[in-house]
Each structure stands twice: as structure tokens, then as C-alpha cells.
CSV table of N, CA and C in Angstrom, one decimal:
chain,number,residue,atom,x,y,z
A,1,MET,N,-4.1,184.4,118.3
A,1,MET,CA,-4.2,183.0,117.9
A,1,MET,C,-4.9,182.1,118.9
A,2,SER,N,-4.7,182.4,120.2
A,2,SER,CA,-5.3,181.6,121.2
A,2,SER,C,-6.8,181.9,121.2
A,3,HIS,N,-7.3,183.1,120.8
A,3,HIS,CA,-8.7,183.3,120.7
A,3,HIS,C,-9.3,182.5,119.5
A,4,MET,N,-8.6,182.4,118.4
A,4,MET,CA,-9.1,181.7,117.3
A,4,MET,C,-9.3,180.2,117.6
A,5,LEU,N,-8.5,179.7,118.4
A,5,LEU,CA,-8.6,178.3,118.8
A,5,LEU,C,-9.4,178.1,120.1
A,6,CYS,N,-9.8,179.2,120.7
A,6,CYS,CA,-10.6,179.1,122.0
A,6,CYS,C,-9.8,178.5,123.1
A,7,ILE,N,-8.5,178.6,123.1
A,7,ILE,CA,-7.7,178.1,124.2
A,7,ILE,C,-7.1,179.3,125.0
A,8,GLY,N,-7.0,179.2,126.2
A,8,GLY,CA,-6.5,180.4,127.0
A,8,GLY,C,-7.5,181.5,127.1
A,9,TYR,N,-8.8,181.2,126.9
A,9,TYR,CA,-9.8,182.2,126.8
A,9,TYR,C,-9.9,182.9,128.2
A,10,GLY,N,-9.9,184.2,128.2
A,10,GLY,CA,-10.0,184.9,129.5
A,10,GLY,C,-8.7,185.2,130.1
A,11,ARG,N,-7.6,184.7,129.6
A,11,ARG,CA,-6.3,184.9,130.1
A,11,ARG,C,-5.8,186.4,129.9
A,12,PHE,N,-6.1,186.9,128.7
A,12,PHE,CA,-5.8,188.3,128.4
A,12,PHE,C,-7.1,188.9,127.9
A,13,PRO,N,-7.9,189.4,128.8
A,13,PRO,CA,-9.2,190.0,128.4
A,13,PRO,C,-9.0,191.3,127.7
A,14,PRO,N,-9.9,191.7,126.7
A,14,PRO,CA,-9.7,192.9,126.0
A,14,PRO,C,-9.8,194.1,126.9
A,15,GLN,N,-8.9,195.1,126.7
A,15,GLN,CA,-8.9,196.3,127.6
A,15,GLN,C,-9.7,197.4,127.0
A,16,SER,N,-9.9,197.4,125.7
A,16,SER,CA,-10.7,198.5,125.1
A,16,SER,C,-11.8,198.0,124.2
A,17,LEU,N,-12.6,198.9,123.7
A,17,LEU,CA,-13.7,198.4,122.8
A,17,LEU,C,-13.1,197.9,121.5
A,18,THR,N,-12.0,198.5,121.0
A,18,THR,CA,-11.3,198.0,119.8
A,18,THR,C,-10.8,196.6,120.0
A,19,ASP,N,-10.1,196.4,121.2
A,19,ASP,CA,-9.6,195.0,121.5
A,19,ASP,C,-10.8,194.0,121.6
A,20,MET,N,-11.9,194.4,122.1
A,20,MET,CA,-13.0,193.5,122.2
A,20,MET,C,-13.5,193.1,120.8
A,21,TRP,N,-13.6,194.1,119.9
A,21,TRP,CA,-14.1,193.8,118.5
A,21,TRP,C,-13.0,192.9,117.8
A,22,LEU,N,-11.8,193.2,118.0
A,22,LEU,CA,-10.7,192.3,117.4
A,22,LEU,C,-10.8,190.9,117.9
A,23,THR,N,-11.0,190.8,119.2
A,23,THR,CA,-11.1,189.4,119.8
A,23,THR,C,-12.3,188.7,119.3
A,24,LEU,N,-13.4,189.4,119.2
A,24,LEU,CA,-14.7,188.8,118.6
A,24,LEU,C,-14.4,188.4,117.2
A,25,LEU,N,-13.8,189.2,116.4
A,25,LEU,CA,-13.5,188.9,115.0
A,25,LEU,C,-12.6,187.7,114.9
A,26,SER,N,-11.6,187.6,115.8
A,26,SER,CA,-10.7,186.5,115.8
A,26,SER,C,-11.4,185.2,116.1
A,27,MET,N,-12.3,185.3,117.1
A,27,MET,CA,-13.0,184.0,117.5
A,27,MET,C,-14.0,183.6,116.4
A,28,ILE,N,-14.6,184.5,115.7
A,28,ILE,CA,-15.5,184.2,114.6
A,28,ILE,C,-14.7,183.6,113.5
A,29,SER,N,-13.6,184.2,113.2
A,29,SER,CA,-12.7,183.6,112.1
A,29,SER,C,-12.2,182.2,112.5
A,30,GLY,N,-11.8,182.0,113.7
A,30,GLY,CA,-11.4,180.7,114.1
A,30,GLY,C,-12.5,179.6,114.0
A,31,ALA,N,-13.7,180.0,114.5
A,31,ALA,CA,-14.9,179.1,114.4
A,31,ALA,C,-15.2,178.8,112.9
A,32,THR,N,-15.1,179.8,112.1
A,32,THR,CA,-15.4,179.6,110.6
A,32,THR,C,-14.4,178.6,110.0
A,33,CYS,N,-13.1,178.9,110.3
A,33,CYS,CA,-12.1,178.0,109.8
A,33,CYS,C,-12.2,176.6,110.3
A,34,TYR,N,-12.6,176.4,111.5
A,34,TYR,CA,-12.8,175.1,112.1
A,34,TYR,C,-14.0,174.4,111.4
A,35,ALA,N,-15.1,175.1,111.2
A,35,ALA,CA,-16.3,174.6,110.5
A,35,ALA,C,-15.9,174.2,109.1
A,36,LEU,N,-15.2,175.0,108.4
A,36,LEU,CA,-14.8,174.6,107.0
A,36,LEU,C,-13.9,173.4,107.0
A,37,PHE,N,-13.0,173.3,107.9
A,37,PHE,CA,-12.1,172.2,107.9
A,37,PHE,C,-12.9,170.9,108.2
A,38,LEU,N,-13.8,171.0,109.2
A,38,LEU,CA,-14.6,169.8,109.6
A,38,LEU,C,-15.5,169.4,108.4
A,39,GLY,N,-16.1,170.4,107.7
A,39,GLY,CA,-17.0,170.1,106.5
A,39,GLY,C,-16.2,169.4,105.4
A,40,HIS,N,-15.0,169.9,105.1
A,40,HIS,CA,-14.2,169.3,104.0
A,40,HIS,C,-13.8,167.9,104.4
A,41,THR,N,-13.4,167.7,105.7
A,41,THR,CA,-13.0,166.4,106.1
A,41,THR,C,-14.1,165.4,106.0
A,42,THR,N,-15.3,165.8,106.5
A,42,THR,CA,-16.5,165.0,106.4
A,42,THR,C,-16.8,164.6,104.9
A,43,ASN,N,-16.8,165.6,104.1
A,43,ASN,CA,-17.0,165.4,102.6
A,43,ASN,C,-16.0,164.4,102.0
A,44,LEU,N,-14.8,164.5,102.4
A,44,LEU,CA,-13.7,163.6,101.9
A,44,LEU,C,-14.0,162.2,102.4
A,45,ILE,N,-14.4,162.0,103.6
A,45,ILE,CA,-14.6,160.7,104.2
A,45,ILE,C,-15.8,160.0,103.5
A,46,GLN,N,-16.9,160.8,103.2
A,46,GLN,CA,-18.1,160.3,102.6
A,46,GLN,C,-17.8,160.0,101.1
A,47,SER,N,-17.0,160.7,100.4
A,47,SER,CA,-16.7,160.4,99.0
A,47,SER,C,-15.8,159.2,98.9
A,48,LEU,N,-15.0,158.8,99.9
A,48,LEU,CA,-14.2,157.6,99.8
A,48,LEU,C,-15.1,156.4,99.8
A,49,ASP,N,-16.3,156.4,100.4
A,49,ASP,CA,-17.2,155.3,100.5
A,49,ASP,C,-18.3,155.4,99.5
A,50,SER,N,-18.2,156.2,98.5
A,50,SER,CA,-19.3,156.4,97.6
A,50,SER,C,-19.8,155.2,96.8
A,51,SER,N,-18.9,154.4,96.3
A,51,SER,CA,-19.2,153.2,95.6
A,51,SER,C,-19.9,152.2,96.5
A,52,ARG,N,-19.4,152.0,97.7
A,52,ARG,CA,-20.0,151.1,98.6
A,52,ARG,C,-21.4,151.5,99.0
A,53,ARG,N,-21.6,152.8,99.2
A,53,ARG,CA,-23.0,153.3,99.5
A,53,ARG,C,-24.0,153.1,98.4
A,54,GLN,N,-23.5,153.4,97.2
A,54,GLN,CA,-24.4,153.1,96.0
A,54,GLN,C,-24.8,151.7,95.9
A,55,TYR,N,-23.8,150.8,96.1
A,55,TYR,CA,-24.1,149.3,96.1
A,55,TYR,C,-25.1,149.0,97.2
A,56,ARG,N,-25.0,149.5,98.4
A,56,ARG,CA,-25.9,149.1,99.4
A,56,ARG,C,-27.3,149.7,99.1
A,57,GLU,N,-27.4,150.9,98.5
A,57,GLU,CA,-28.7,151.4,98.2
A,57,GLU,C,-29.4,150.6,97.1
A,58,LYS,N,-28.6,150.2,96.1
A,58,LYS,CA,-29.2,149.3,95.1
A,58,LYS,C,-29.7,148.0,95.6
A,59,LEU,N,-28.9,147.4,96.5
A,59,LEU,CA,-29.3,146.1,97.1
A,59,LEU,C,-30.5,146.3,98.0
A,60,LYS,N,-30.6,147.4,98.7
A,60,LYS,CA,-31.8,147.7,99.5
A,60,LYS,C,-33.0,147.8,98.6
A,61,GLN,N,-32.9,148.5,97.4
A,61,GLN,CA,-34.0,148.6,96.5
A,61,GLN,C,-34.5,147.2,96.0
A,62,VAL,N,-33.5,146.4,95.7
A,62,VAL,CA,-33.8,145.0,95.2
A,62,VAL,C,-34.5,144.3,96.3
A,63,GLU,N,-34.1,144.4,97.5
A,63,GLU,CA,-34.7,143.6,98.6
A,63,GLU,C,-36.1,144.1,98.9
A,64,GLU,N,-36.3,145.4,98.8
A,64,GLU,CA,-37.7,146.0,98.9
A,64,GLU,C,-38.6,145.5,97.8
A,65,TYR,N,-38.1,145.4,96.6
A,65,TYR,CA,-38.9,145.0,95.5
A,65,TYR,C,-39.2,143.5,95.7
A,66,MET,N,-38.3,142.7,96.1
A,66,MET,CA,-38.6,141.3,96.3
A,66,MET,C,-39.6,141.1,97.4
A,67,ALA,N,-39.6,141.9,98.5
A,67,ALA,CA,-40.6,141.8,99.5
A,67,ALA,C,-41.9,142.3,99.0
A,68,TYR,N,-41.9,143.3,98.2
A,68,TYR,CA,-43.2,143.8,97.6
A,68,TYR,C,-43.8,142.7,96.7
A,69,ARG,N,-43.0,142.0,95.9
A,69,ARG,CA,-43.5,140.9,95.0
A,69,ARG,C,-43.7,139.6,95.8
A,70,LYS,N,-43.3,139.5,97.0
A,70,LYS,CA,-43.4,138.3,97.9
A,70,LYS,C,-42.8,137.1,97.2
A,71,LEU,N,-41.6,137.3,96.8
A,71,LEU,CA,-40.9,136.2,96.1
A,71,LEU,C,-40.5,135.2,97.2
A,72,HIS,N,-40.4,133.9,96.7
A,72,HIS,CA,-40.0,132.8,97.5
A,72,HIS,C,-38.6,133.0,98.1
A,73,ARG,N,-38.3,132.5,99.3
A,73,ARG,CA,-37.0,132.7,99.9
A,73,ARG,C,-35.8,132.2,99.1
A,74,ASP,N,-36.0,131.1,98.4
A,74,ASP,CA,-34.9,130.5,97.6
A,74,ASP,C,-34.6,131.5,96.4
A,75,LEU,N,-35.6,132.0,95.8
A,75,LEU,CA,-35.4,133.0,94.7
A,75,LEU,C,-34.7,134.3,95.2
A,76,ARG,N,-35.2,134.7,96.4
A,76,ARG,CA,-34.5,135.9,97.0
A,76,ARG,C,-33.1,135.7,97.2
A,77,THR,N,-32.7,134.5,97.7
A,77,THR,CA,-31.3,134.2,98.0
A,77,THR,C,-30.5,134.2,96.7
A,78,ARG,N,-31.1,133.6,95.7
A,78,ARG,CA,-30.4,133.5,94.4
A,78,ARG,C,-30.2,134.9,93.8
A,79,ILE,N,-31.2,135.8,93.9
A,79,ILE,CA,-31.1,137.1,93.4
A,79,ILE,C,-30.0,137.9,94.2
A,80,THR,N,-30.1,137.8,95.5
A,80,THR,CA,-29.1,138.5,96.4
A,80,THR,C,-27.7,138.0,96.1
A,81,ASP,N,-27.5,136.7,95.9
A,81,ASP,CA,-26.2,136.2,95.6
A,81,ASP,C,-25.7,136.7,94.2
A,82,TYR,N,-26.6,136.8,93.3
A,82,TYR,CA,-26.3,137.3,92.0
A,82,TYR,C,-25.7,138.8,92.1
A,83,PHE,N,-26.5,139.6,92.8
A,83,PHE,CA,-26.0,141.0,93.0
A,83,PHE,C,-24.7,141.1,93.7
A,84,GLU,N,-24.5,140.2,94.7
A,84,GLU,CA,-23.2,140.2,95.4
A,84,GLU,C,-22.1,139.8,94.5
A,85,HIS,N,-22.3,138.8,93.7
A,85,HIS,CA,-21.3,138.3,92.8
A,85,HIS,C,-21.1,139.4,91.6
A,86,ARG,N,-22.2,139.9,91.1
A,86,ARG,CA,-22.1,140.9,90.0
A,86,ARG,C,-21.3,142.1,90.4
A,87,TYR,N,-21.6,142.7,91.5
A,87,TYR,CA,-21.0,144.0,91.9
A,87,TYR,C,-19.8,143.8,92.9
A,88,GLN,N,-19.9,142.8,93.6
A,88,GLN,CA,-18.8,142.5,94.6
A,88,GLN,C,-18.4,143.7,95.4
A,89,GLY,N,-19.5,144.5,95.8
A,89,GLY,CA,-19.3,145.7,96.6
A,89,GLY,C,-18.8,146.9,95.8
A,90,LYS,N,-18.7,146.7,94.5
A,90,LYS,CA,-18.2,147.8,93.7
A,90,LYS,C,-19.4,148.3,92.8
A,91,PHE,N,-19.6,149.5,92.7
A,91,PHE,CA,-20.8,150.0,91.9
A,91,PHE,C,-20.3,151.2,91.1
A,92,PHE,N,-19.9,151.0,89.9
A,92,PHE,CA,-19.4,152.1,89.0
A,92,PHE,C,-19.8,151.8,87.6
A,93,ASP,N,-19.7,152.8,86.8
A,93,ASP,CA,-20.0,152.7,85.3
A,93,ASP,C,-18.7,152.5,84.6
A,94,GLU,N,-18.4,151.2,84.3
A,94,GLU,CA,-17.2,150.8,83.7
A,94,GLU,C,-17.0,151.4,82.3
A,95,GLU,N,-18.1,151.4,81.5
A,95,GLU,CA,-18.1,151.9,80.2
A,95,GLU,C,-17.7,153.4,80.1
A,96,MET,N,-18.3,154.2,81.1
A,96,MET,CA,-18.0,155.6,81.1
A,96,MET,C,-16.6,155.8,81.5
A,97,ILE,N,-16.1,155.1,82.4
A,97,ILE,CA,-14.7,155.3,82.8
A,97,ILE,C,-13.7,154.9,81.7
A,98,LEU,N,-14.0,153.8,81.0
A,98,LEU,CA,-13.1,153.4,79.9
A,98,LEU,C,-13.2,154.4,78.7
A,99,GLY,N,-14.4,154.9,78.5
A,99,GLY,CA,-14.7,155.9,77.5
A,99,GLY,C,-13.9,157.1,77.7
A,100,GLU,N,-13.8,157.6,78.9
A,100,GLU,CA,-13.0,158.8,79.2
A,100,GLU,C,-11.5,158.5,79.1
A,101,LEU,N,-11.1,157.3,79.3
A,101,LEU,CA,-9.6,157.0,79.2
A,101,LEU,C,-9.2,157.0,77.7
A,102,SER,N,-10.1,156.6,76.8
A,102,SER,CA,-9.7,156.5,75.4
A,102,SER,C,-9.7,157.8,74.7
A,103,GLU,N,-10.2,158.8,75.3
A,103,GLU,CA,-10.3,160.2,74.6
A,103,GLU,C,-8.9,160.8,74.6
């Protein structure tokens, strides 16, 4: 177990070739488990903020479009305010969600 977690490394060095291979396998297994745990945790954290990320991407596209069209500052402010009011940081397909609930 200590080799899987890479703690106490070198405290009990392998005495034979078989011990060395088992220690190596144990360390690789521990590193793999740690990588899987870290990957799943990262994926969970990213999925919690999915709606907010989609909203920011949409707002960024709108801002780029307004800059491309060189819209007046007042109109840009009104459009940005509209999107902030319309989505209020939430970006989801309400019709799809309600459609799935009625089935």
C-alpha cells in the first residue's frame, strides 16, 4: 500500500527480482488510480459550471459580432443588458427539459 501511494518509498526495498516487479506493478497501479481519480474529479468540477460556461461563450460571440459590425456603444450596452437579463447566467434548453419531463 505504501508503494501505491508513494509514501515510505525506500523504507523496505525489494529483496528479489519478483519483489521488484511487484513493487513496480504496485506503483504503476497507484499512479493509474490517482490519475483516474483526478480526471473524474476534474470532469465533475467542469460539468458543474457547464451552463455558466456556455453563457459566457455566447456572450463572447455576441461581443465579437458587435465589434465586427462596429455598433455604437449605446446599442452594445443595450444588447449586452438584454442578454444578461434574458439568460441571467443560465443557459439551457427549457423546451427540451420540459419535453423530457412530460414523457
